[in-house]
Backbone as numpy.savetxt, mean C-alpha at the origin, in Angstrom:
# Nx Ny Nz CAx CAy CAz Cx Cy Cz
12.27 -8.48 8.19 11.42 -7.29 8.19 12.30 -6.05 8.19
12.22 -5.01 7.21 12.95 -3.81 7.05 11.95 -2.70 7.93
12.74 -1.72 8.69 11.69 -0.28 9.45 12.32 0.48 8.20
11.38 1.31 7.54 11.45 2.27 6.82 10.41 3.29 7.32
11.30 4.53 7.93 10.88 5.29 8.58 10.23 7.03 7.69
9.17 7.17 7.80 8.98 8.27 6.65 8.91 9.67 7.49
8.93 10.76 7.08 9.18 12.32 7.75 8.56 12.31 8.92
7.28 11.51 8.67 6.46 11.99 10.04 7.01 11.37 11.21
8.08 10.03 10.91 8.23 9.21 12.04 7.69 7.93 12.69
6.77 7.40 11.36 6.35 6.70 11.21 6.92 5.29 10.89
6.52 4.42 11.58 7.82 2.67 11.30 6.98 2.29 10.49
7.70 2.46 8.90 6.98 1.11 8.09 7.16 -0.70 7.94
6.56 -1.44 8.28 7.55 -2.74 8.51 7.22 -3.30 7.01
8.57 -3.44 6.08 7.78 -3.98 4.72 9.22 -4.98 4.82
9.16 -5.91 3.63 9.79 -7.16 3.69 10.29 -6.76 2.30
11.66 -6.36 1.89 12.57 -6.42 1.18 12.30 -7.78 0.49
12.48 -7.38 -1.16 12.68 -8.81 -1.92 14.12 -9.00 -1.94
14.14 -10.45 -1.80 15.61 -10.94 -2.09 16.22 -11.34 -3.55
17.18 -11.70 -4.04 17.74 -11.78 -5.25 17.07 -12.79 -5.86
16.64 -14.31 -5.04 15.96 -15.46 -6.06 14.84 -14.76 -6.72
13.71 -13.99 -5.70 12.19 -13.79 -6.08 12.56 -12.81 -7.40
13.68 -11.28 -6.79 13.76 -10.45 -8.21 14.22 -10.85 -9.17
14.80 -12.31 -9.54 15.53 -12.59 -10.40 14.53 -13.61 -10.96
13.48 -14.08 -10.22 12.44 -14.79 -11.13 11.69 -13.45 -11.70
11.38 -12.68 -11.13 10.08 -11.22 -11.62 11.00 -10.90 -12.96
12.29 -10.59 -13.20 13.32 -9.73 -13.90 12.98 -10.65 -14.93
13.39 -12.35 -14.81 13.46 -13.26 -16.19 11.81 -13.11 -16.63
10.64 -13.70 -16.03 9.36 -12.98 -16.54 8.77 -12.40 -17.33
9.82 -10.50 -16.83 9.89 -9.40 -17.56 10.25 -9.56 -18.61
11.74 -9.92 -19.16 12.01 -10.07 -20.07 11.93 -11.22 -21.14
11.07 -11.86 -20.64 10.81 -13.14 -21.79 9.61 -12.07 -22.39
8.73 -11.65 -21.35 7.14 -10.83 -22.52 7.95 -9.77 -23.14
9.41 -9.30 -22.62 10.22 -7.89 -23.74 10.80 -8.22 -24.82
11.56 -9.55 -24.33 11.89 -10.21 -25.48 10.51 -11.05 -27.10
9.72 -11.30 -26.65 8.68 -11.90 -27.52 8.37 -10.83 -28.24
8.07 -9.72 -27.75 7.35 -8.44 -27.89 8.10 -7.83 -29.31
9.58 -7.33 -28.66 10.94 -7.36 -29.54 11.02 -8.10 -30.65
11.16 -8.72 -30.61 11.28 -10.08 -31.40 10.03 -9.95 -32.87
8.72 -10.48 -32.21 7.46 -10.11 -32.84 7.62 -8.98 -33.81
7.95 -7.76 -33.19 7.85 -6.28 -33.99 9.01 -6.02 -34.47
9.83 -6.27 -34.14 11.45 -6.69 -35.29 10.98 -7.31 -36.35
10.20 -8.01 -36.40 9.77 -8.99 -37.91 8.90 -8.14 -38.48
8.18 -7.55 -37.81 7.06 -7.21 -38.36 7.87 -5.79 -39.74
8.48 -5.07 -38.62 9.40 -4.04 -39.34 10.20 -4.46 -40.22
10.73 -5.54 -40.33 11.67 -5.94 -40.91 11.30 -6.58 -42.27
9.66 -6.62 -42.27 9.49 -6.95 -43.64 8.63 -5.69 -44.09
8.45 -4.96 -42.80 8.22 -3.29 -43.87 8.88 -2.24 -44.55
10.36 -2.68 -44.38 11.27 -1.49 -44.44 12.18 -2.76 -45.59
11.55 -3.36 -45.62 13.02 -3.93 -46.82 13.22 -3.25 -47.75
12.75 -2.10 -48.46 12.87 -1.56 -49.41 13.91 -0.60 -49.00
14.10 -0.04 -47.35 15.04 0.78 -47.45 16.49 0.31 -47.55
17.20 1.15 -46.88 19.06 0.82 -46.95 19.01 0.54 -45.78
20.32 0.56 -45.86 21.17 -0.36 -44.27 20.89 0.69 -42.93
21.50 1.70 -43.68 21.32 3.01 -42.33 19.87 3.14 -41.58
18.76 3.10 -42.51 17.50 2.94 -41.86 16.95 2.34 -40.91
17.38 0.83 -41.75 17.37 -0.32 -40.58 18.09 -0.59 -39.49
19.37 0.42 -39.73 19.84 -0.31 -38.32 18.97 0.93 -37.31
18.78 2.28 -37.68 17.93 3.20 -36.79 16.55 3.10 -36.23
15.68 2.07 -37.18 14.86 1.48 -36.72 14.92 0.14 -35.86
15.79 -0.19 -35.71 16.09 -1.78 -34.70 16.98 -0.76 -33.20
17.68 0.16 -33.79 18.08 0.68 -32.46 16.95 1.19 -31.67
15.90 2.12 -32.77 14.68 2.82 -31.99 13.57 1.47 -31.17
13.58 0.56 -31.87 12.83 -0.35 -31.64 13.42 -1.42 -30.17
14.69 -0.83 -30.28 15.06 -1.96 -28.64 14.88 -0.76 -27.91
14.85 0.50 -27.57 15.07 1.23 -26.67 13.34 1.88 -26.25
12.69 1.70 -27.43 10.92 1.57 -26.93 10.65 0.54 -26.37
11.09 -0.65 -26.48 10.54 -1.83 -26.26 10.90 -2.44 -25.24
12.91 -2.18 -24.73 13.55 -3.06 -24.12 13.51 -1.88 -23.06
12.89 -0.68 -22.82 13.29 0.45 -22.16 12.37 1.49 -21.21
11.50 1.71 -22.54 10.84 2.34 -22.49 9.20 1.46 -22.18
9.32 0.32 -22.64 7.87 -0.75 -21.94 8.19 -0.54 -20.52
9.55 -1.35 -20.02 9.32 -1.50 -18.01 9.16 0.29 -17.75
9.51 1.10 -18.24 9.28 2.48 -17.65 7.47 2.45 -17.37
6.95 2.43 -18.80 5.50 2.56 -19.11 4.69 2.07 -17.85
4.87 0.54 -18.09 4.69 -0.30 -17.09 4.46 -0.26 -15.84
5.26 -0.03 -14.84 5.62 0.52 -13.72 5.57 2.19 -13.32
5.35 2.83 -13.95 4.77 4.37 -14.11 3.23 3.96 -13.99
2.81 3.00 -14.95 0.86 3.26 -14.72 0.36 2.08 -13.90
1.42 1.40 -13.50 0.86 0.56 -12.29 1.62 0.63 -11.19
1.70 1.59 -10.40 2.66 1.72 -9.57 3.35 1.10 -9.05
4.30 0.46 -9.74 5.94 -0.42 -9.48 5.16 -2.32 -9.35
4.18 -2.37 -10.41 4.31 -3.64 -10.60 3.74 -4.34 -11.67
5.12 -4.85 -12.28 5.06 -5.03 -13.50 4.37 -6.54 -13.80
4.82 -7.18 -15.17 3.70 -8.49 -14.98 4.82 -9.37 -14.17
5.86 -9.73 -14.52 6.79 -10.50 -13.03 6.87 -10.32 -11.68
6.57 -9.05 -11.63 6.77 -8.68 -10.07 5.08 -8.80 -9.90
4.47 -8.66 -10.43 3.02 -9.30 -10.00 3.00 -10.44 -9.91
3.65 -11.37 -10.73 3.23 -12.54 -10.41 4.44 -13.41 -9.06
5.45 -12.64 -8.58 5.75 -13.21 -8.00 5.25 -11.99 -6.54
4.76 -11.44 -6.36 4.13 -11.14 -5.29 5.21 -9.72 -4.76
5.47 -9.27 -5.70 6.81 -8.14 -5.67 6.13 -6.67 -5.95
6.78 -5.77 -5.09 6.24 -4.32 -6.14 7.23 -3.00 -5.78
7.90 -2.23 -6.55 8.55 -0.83 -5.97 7.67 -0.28 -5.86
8.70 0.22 -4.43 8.08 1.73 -3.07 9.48 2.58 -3.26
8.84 3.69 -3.18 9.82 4.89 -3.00 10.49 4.33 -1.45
11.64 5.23 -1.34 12.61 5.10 -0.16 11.62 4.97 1.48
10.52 5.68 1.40 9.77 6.36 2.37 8.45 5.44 2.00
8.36 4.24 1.51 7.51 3.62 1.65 5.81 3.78 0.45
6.16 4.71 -0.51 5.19 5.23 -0.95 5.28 4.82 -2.26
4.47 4.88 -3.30 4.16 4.80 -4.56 5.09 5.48 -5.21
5.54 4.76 -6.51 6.63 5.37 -7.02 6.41 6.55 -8.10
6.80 7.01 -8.92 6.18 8.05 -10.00 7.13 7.55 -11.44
7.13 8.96 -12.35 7.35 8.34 -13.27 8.72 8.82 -13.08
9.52 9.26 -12.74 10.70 10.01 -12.28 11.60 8.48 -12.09
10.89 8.21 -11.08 11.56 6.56 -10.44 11.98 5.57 -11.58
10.77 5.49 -12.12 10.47 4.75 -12.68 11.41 4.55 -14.29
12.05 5.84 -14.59 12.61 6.50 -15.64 13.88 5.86 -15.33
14.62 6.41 -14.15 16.03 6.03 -13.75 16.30 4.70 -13.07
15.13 3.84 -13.19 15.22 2.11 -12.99 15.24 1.68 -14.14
14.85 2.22 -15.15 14.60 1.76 -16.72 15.58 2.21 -17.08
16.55 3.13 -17.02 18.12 3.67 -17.71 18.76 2.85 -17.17
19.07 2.76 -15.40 20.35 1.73 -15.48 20.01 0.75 -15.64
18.51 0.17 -15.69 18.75 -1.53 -15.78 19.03 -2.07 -17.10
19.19 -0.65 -18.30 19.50 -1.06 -19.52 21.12 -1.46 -19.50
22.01 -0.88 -18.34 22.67 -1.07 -18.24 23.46 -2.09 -17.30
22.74 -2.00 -16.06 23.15 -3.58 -15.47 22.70 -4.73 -15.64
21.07 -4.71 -16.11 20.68 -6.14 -16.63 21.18 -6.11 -17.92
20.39 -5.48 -19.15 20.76 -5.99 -20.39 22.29 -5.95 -20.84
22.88 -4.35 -20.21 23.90 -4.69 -20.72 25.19 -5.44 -20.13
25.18 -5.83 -19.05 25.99 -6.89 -18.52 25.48 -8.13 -18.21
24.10 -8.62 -18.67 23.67 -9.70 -18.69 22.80 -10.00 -17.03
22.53 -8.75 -16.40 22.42 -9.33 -15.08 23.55 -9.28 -14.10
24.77 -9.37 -14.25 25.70 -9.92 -13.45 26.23 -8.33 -12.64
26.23 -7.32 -12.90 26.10 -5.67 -12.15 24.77 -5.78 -10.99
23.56 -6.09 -11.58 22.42 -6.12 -10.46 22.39 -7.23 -9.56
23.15 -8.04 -10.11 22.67 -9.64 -8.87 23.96 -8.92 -7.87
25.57 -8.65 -8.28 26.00 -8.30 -7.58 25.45 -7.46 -6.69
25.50 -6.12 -6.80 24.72 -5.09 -6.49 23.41 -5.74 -5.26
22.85 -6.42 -5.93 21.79 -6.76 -4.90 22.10 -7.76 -3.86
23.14 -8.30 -3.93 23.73 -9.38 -3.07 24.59 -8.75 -2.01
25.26 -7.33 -2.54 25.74 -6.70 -1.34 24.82 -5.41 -0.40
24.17 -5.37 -1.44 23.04 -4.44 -0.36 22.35 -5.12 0.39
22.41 -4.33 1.47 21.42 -5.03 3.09 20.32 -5.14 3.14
19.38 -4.36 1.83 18.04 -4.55 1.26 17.88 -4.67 -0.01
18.97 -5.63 -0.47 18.83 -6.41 -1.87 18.47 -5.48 -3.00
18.76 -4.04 -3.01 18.98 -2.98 -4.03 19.65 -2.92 -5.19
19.24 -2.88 -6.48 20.15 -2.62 -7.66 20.99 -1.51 -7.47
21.74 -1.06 -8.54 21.91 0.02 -8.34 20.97 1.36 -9.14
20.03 0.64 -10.16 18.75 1.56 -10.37 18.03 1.87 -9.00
17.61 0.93 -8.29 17.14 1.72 -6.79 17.77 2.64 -6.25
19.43 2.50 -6.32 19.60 3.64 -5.38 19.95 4.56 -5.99
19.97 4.93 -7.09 19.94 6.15 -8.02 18.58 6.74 -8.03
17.22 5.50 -8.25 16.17 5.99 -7.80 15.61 6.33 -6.62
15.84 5.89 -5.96 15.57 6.37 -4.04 14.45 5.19 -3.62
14.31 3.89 -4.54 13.01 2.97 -5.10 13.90 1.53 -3.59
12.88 0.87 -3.55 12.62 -0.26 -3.15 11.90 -1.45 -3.86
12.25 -2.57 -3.77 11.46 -3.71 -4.22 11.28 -4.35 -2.96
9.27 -4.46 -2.34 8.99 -5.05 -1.27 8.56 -6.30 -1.85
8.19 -7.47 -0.62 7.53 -7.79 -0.91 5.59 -8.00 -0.50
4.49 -8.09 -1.23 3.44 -7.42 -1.17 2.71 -8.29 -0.41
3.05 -10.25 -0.39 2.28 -10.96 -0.48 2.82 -11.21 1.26
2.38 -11.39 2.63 2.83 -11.23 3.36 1.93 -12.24 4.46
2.22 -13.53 4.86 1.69 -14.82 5.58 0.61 -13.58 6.35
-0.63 -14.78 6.36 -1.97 -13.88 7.12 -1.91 -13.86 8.53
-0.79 -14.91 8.88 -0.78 -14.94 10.80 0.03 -14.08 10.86
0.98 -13.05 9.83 1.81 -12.18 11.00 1.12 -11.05 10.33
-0.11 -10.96 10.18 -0.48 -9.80 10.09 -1.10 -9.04 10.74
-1.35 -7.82 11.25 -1.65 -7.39 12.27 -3.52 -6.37 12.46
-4.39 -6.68 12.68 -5.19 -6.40 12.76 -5.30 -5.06 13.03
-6.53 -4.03 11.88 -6.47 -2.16 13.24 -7.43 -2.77 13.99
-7.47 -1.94 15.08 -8.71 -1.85 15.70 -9.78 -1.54 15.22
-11.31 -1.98 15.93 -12.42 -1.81 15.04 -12.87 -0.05 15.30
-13.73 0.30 14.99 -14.09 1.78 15.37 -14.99 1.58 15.92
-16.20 2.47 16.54 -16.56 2.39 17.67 -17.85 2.07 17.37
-19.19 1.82 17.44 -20.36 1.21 17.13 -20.98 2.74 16.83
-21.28 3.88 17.20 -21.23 5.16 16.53 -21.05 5.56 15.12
-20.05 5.01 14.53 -19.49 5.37 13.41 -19.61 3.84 12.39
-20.61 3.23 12.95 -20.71 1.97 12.00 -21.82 2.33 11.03
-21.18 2.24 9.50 -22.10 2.70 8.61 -22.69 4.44 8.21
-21.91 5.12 9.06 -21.34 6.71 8.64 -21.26 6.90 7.67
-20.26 6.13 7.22 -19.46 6.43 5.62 -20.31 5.65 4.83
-21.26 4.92 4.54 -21.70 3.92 3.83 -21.71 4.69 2.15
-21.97 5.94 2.51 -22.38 6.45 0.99 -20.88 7.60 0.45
-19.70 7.05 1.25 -18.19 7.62 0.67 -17.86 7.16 -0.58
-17.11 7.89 -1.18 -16.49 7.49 -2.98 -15.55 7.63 -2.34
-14.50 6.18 -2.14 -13.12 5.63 -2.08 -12.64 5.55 -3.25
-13.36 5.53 -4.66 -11.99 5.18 -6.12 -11.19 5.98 -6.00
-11.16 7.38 -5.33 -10.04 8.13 -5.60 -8.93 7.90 -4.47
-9.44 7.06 -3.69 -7.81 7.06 -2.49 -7.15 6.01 -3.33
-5.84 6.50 -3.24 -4.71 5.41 -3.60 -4.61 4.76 -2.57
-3.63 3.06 -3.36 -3.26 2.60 -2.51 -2.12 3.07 -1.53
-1.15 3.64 -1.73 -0.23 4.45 -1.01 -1.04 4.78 0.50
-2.02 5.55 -0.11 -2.68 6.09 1.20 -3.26 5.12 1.75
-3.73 4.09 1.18 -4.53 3.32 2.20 -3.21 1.99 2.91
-2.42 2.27 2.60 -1.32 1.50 2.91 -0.43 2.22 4.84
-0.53 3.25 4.00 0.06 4.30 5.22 -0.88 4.37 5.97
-2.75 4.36 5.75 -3.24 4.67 7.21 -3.62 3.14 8.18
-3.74 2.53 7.17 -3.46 0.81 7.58 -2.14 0.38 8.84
-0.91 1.03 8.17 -0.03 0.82 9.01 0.05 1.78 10.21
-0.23 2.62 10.08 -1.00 3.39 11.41 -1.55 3.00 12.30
-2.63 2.68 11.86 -3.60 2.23 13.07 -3.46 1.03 13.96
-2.19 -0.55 12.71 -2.05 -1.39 13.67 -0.96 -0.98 14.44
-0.03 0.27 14.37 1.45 0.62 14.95 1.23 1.77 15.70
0.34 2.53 15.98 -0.13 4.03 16.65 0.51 4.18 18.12
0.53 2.50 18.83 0.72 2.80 19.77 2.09 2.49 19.88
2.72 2.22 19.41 4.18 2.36 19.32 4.90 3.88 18.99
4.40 4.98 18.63 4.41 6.21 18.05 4.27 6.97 19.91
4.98 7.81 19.63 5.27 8.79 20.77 3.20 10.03 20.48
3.05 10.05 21.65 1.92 10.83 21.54 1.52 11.85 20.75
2.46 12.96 20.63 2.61 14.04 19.74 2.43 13.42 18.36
3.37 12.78 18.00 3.76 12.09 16.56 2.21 11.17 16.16
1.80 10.65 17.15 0.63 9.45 16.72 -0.55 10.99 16.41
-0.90 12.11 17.15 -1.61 12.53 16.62 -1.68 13.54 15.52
-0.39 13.76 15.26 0.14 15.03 14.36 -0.28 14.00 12.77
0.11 12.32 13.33 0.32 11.65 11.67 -1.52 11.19 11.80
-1.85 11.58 12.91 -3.70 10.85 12.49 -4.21 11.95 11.68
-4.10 13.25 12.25 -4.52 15.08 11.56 -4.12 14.48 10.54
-2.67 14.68 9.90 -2.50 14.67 8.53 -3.13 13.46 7.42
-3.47 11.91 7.85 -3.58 10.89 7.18 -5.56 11.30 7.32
-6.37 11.79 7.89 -7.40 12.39 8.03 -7.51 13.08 7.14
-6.53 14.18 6.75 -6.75 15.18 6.00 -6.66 15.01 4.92
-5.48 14.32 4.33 -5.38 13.96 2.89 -6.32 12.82 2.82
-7.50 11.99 3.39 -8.19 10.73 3.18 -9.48 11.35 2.39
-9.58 12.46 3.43 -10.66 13.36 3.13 -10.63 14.30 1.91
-9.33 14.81 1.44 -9.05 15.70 0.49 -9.41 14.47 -0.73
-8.81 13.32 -0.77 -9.49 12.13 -1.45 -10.86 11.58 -2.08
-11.43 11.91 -0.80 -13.09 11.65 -0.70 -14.16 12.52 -1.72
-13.31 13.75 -0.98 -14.12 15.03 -1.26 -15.16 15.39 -0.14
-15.30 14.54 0.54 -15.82 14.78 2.01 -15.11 15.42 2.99
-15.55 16.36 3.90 -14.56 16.38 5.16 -14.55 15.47 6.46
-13.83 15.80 6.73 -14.03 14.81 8.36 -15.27 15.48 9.01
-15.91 15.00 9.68 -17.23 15.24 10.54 -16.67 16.34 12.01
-17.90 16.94 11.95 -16.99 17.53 13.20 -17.24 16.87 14.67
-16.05 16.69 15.36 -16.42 16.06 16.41 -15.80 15.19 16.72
-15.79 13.94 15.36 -15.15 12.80 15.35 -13.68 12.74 15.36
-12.93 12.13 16.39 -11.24 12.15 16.56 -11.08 11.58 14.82
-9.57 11.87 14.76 -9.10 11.27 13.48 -8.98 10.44 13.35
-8.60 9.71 15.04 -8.35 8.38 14.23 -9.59 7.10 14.62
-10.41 8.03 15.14 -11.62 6.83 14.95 -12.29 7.04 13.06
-12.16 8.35 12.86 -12.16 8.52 11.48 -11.57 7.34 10.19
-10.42 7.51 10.53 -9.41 6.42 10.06 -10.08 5.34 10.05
-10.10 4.87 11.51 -10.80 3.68 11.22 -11.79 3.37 10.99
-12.82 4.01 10.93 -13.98 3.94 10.40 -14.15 3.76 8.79
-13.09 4.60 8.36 -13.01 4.63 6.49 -12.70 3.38 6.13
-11.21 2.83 6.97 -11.10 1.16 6.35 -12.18 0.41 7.15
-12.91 0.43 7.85 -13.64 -0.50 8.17 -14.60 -0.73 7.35
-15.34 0.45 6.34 -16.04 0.38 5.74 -15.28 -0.06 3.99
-14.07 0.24 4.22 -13.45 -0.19 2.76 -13.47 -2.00 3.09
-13.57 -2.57 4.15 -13.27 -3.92 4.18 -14.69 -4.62 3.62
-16.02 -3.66 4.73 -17.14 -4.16 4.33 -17.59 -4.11 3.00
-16.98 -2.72 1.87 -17.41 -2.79 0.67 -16.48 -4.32 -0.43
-15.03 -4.61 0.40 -14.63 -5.90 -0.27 -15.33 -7.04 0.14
-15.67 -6.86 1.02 -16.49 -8.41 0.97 -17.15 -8.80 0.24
-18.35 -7.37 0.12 -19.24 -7.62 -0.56 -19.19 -7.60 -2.61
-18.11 -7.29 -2.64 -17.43 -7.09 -4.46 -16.97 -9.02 -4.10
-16.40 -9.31 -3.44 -16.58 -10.38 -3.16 -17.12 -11.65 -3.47
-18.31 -11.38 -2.35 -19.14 -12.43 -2.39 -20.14 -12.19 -3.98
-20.58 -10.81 -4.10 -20.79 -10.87 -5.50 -20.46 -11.53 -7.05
-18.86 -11.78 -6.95 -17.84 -12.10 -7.93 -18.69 -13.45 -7.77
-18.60 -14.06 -6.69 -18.63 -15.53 -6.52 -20.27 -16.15 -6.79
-21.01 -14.70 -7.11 -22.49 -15.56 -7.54 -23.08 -15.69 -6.26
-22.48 -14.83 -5.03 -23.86 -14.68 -4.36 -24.91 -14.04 -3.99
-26.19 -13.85 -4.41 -26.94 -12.76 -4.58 -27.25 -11.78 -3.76
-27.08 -12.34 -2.31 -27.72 -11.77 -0.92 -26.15 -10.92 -0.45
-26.31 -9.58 -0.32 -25.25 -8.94 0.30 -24.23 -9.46 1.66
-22.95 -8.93 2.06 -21.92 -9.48 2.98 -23.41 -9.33 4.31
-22.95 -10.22 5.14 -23.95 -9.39 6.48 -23.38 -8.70 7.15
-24.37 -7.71 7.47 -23.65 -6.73 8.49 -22.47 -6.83 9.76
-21.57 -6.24 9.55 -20.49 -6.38 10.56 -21.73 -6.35 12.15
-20.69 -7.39 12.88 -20.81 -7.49 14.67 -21.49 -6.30 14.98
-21.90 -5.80 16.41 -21.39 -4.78 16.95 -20.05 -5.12 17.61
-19.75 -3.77 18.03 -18.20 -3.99 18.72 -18.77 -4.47 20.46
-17.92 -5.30 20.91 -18.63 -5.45 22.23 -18.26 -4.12 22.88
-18.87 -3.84 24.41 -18.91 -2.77 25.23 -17.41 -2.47 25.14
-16.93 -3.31 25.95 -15.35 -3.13 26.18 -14.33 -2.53 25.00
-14.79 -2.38 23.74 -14.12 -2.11 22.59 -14.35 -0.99 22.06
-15.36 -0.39 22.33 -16.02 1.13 22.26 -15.51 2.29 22.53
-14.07 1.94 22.86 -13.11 3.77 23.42 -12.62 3.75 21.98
-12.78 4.99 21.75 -11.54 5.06 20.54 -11.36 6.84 20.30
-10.40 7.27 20.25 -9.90 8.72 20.45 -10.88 9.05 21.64
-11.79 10.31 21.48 -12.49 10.82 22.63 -13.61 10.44 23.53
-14.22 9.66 22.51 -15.47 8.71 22.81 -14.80 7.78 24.37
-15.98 7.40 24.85 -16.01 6.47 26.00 -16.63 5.24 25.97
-16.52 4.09 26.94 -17.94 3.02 27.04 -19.00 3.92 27.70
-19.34 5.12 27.79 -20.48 5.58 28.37 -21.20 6.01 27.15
-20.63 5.90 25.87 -21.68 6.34 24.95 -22.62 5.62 23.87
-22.26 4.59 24.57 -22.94 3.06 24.10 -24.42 3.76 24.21
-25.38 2.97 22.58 -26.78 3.59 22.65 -27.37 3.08 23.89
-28.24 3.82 24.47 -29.17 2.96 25.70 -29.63 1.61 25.61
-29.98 0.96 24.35 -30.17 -0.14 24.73 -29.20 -1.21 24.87
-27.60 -0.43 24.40 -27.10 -1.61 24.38 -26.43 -1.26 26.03
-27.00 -0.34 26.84 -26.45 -0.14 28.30 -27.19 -0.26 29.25
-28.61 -0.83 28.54 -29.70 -1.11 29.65 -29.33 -2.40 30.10
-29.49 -2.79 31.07 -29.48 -3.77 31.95 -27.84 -4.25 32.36
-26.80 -3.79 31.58 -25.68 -3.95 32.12 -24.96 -2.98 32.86
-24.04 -3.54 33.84 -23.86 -2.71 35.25 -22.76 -1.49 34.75
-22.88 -1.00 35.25 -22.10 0.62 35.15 -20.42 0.23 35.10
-20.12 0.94 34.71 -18.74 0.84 34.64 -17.78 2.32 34.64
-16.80 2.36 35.00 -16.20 3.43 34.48 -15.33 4.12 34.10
-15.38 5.81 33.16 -15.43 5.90 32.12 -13.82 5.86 32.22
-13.11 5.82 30.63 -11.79 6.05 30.77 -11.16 7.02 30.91
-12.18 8.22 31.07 -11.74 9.57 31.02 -11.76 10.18 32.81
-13.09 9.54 33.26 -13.46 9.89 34.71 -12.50 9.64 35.61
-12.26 10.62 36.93 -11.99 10.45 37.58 -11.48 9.03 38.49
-10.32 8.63 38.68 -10.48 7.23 39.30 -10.27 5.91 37.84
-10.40 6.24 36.78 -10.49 5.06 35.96 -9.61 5.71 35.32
-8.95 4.88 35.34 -7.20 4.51 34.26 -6.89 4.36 32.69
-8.62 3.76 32.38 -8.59 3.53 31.23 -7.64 2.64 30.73
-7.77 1.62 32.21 -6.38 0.39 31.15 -7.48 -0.50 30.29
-8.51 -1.04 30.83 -9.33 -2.04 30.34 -9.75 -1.88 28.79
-10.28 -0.66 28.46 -10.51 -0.23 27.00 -9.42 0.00 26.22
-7.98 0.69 27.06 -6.68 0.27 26.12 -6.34 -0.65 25.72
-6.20 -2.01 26.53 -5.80 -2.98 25.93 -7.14 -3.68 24.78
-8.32 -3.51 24.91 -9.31 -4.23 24.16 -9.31 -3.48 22.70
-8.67 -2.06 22.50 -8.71 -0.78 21.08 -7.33 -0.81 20.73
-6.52 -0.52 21.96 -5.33 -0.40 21.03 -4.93 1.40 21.01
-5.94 1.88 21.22 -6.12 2.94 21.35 -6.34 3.86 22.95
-5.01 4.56 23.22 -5.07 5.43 24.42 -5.70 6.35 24.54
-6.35 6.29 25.55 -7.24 7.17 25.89 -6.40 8.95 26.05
-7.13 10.00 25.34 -6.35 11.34 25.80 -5.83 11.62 26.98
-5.03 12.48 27.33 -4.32 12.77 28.37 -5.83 14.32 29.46
């Protein structure tokens, strides 16, 4: 597990690819560059027979440097760092700081790898990646790029907390196509790592991952609602809308069912308390108290959220 730490101070935990996986994604790549090449070399090559030599060799030079060069740029520019190998082996570039790459990146991984893969056969990048401590070409570190990996065992993964029974079904009528994954990556890793984050820092990065979720939406945050029950409320409802794309795919007609409620004990989250449970779900059970009140510590609802109660 690599910490890649971004401005705000934030620990990203992502899993560096090693040389076997990039060196299966890389051969992949270049068998569909090579076919591709190959294919449209012929194709040209019986359109231009009429010209001279000089032509042809300017069209076979133009034609490896679109094809052998300028495809992985394309590629990885409109799918953010994952190409058809690194998709299929469960691979994708992140900027240095954990984020989606651009086309900038993407430009100066496609120049030198013309030069350490094609033109030394590979044997510049395997080096290169065999002595870096996070298995880096040297196109990564000219680009400032990472190759993680995406596909990541389901037991070490870490659950957010749920949001609070208040905010269940809030968002039901939000337009998410416009959040990237970037962003939903960064507020994901937030919410299961928040409490590892120094107080200041956990709420300075909830404001900001709030703000840009919302600048996303086109909605604002509600007033009232902490950020980061916000937060979690948005993926909670991005999980409930996958289920249900889901179970749909699979031919089933009747929608996901409605998420749980959260039990009592799970109900703190930023300012909120267990005292704001609707009445019926506080009739007949015994009082308790609050994490904010006088006398209560608010350990019981910390450990059940994950989430510390304000100072």
């Amino acid at each position: 597990m690599d910490e890649l730490v971004t401005g705000d101070a934030v620990v990203l935990g992502l899993r560096p690819a090693r040389l076997p996986s990039r060196a299966l994604a890389i051969a992949i790549d270049l068998a569909v560059l090579m076919t591709v090449f190959v294919v449209l070399s012929l194709g040209l090559a019986v359109a231009s027979v009429t010209l001279d030599e000089a032509a042809t060799a300017a069209i076979t030079v133009a034609t490896f440097l679109l094809v052998l060069v300028g495809g992985p740029v394309a590629v990885e520019t409109l799918s953010h760092g994952r190409s058809l190998g690194k998709l299929a082996c469960g691979l994708r570039v992140v900027r240095d700081d954990g984020g989606p790459i651009r086309f900038r990146h993407a430009l100066v991984r496609g120049a030198m790898g013309a030069v350490e893969i094609l033109g030394t056969f590979g044997v510049v990048g395997s080096i290169a990646s065999l002595v870096s401590a996070r298995g880096r070409r040297l196109g990564d570190v000219f680009a400032g790029t990472l190759v993680v990996r995406e596909r990541v065992p389901a037991g070490r993964a870490a659950a957010a907390p749920p949001p609070p029974p208040w905010l269940l079904g809030r968002f039901a009528q939000l337009d998410l196509s416009g959040v990237p994954d970037g962003l939903w990556l960064a507020i994901r890793q937030y919410l299961t790592r928040m409490n590892q984050l120094d107080t200041v820092v956990r709420g300075a990065m909830a404001e900001r991952l709030s703000t840009d979720l919302a600048a996303r939406t086109g909605v604002p945050v509600p007033q009232g609602v902490p950020s980061a029950a916000y937060l979690a409320a948005v993926v909670h409802e991005r999980q409930v809308r996958d289920v249900r794309r889901v179970a749909a795919a699979a031919g089933h007609g009747s929608p996901a069912p409605a998420p749980r409620p959260v039990p009592a004990r799970q109900e703190f989250i930023g300012e909120r308390t267990v005292n704001d449970r609707p009445a019926e779900v506080r009739q007949g059970a015994p009082d308790r108290p609050s994490a904010t009140a006088p006398g209560g510590d608010g350990a019981e609802v910390r450990a059940a959220t994950g989430f510390a109660p304000p100072a």
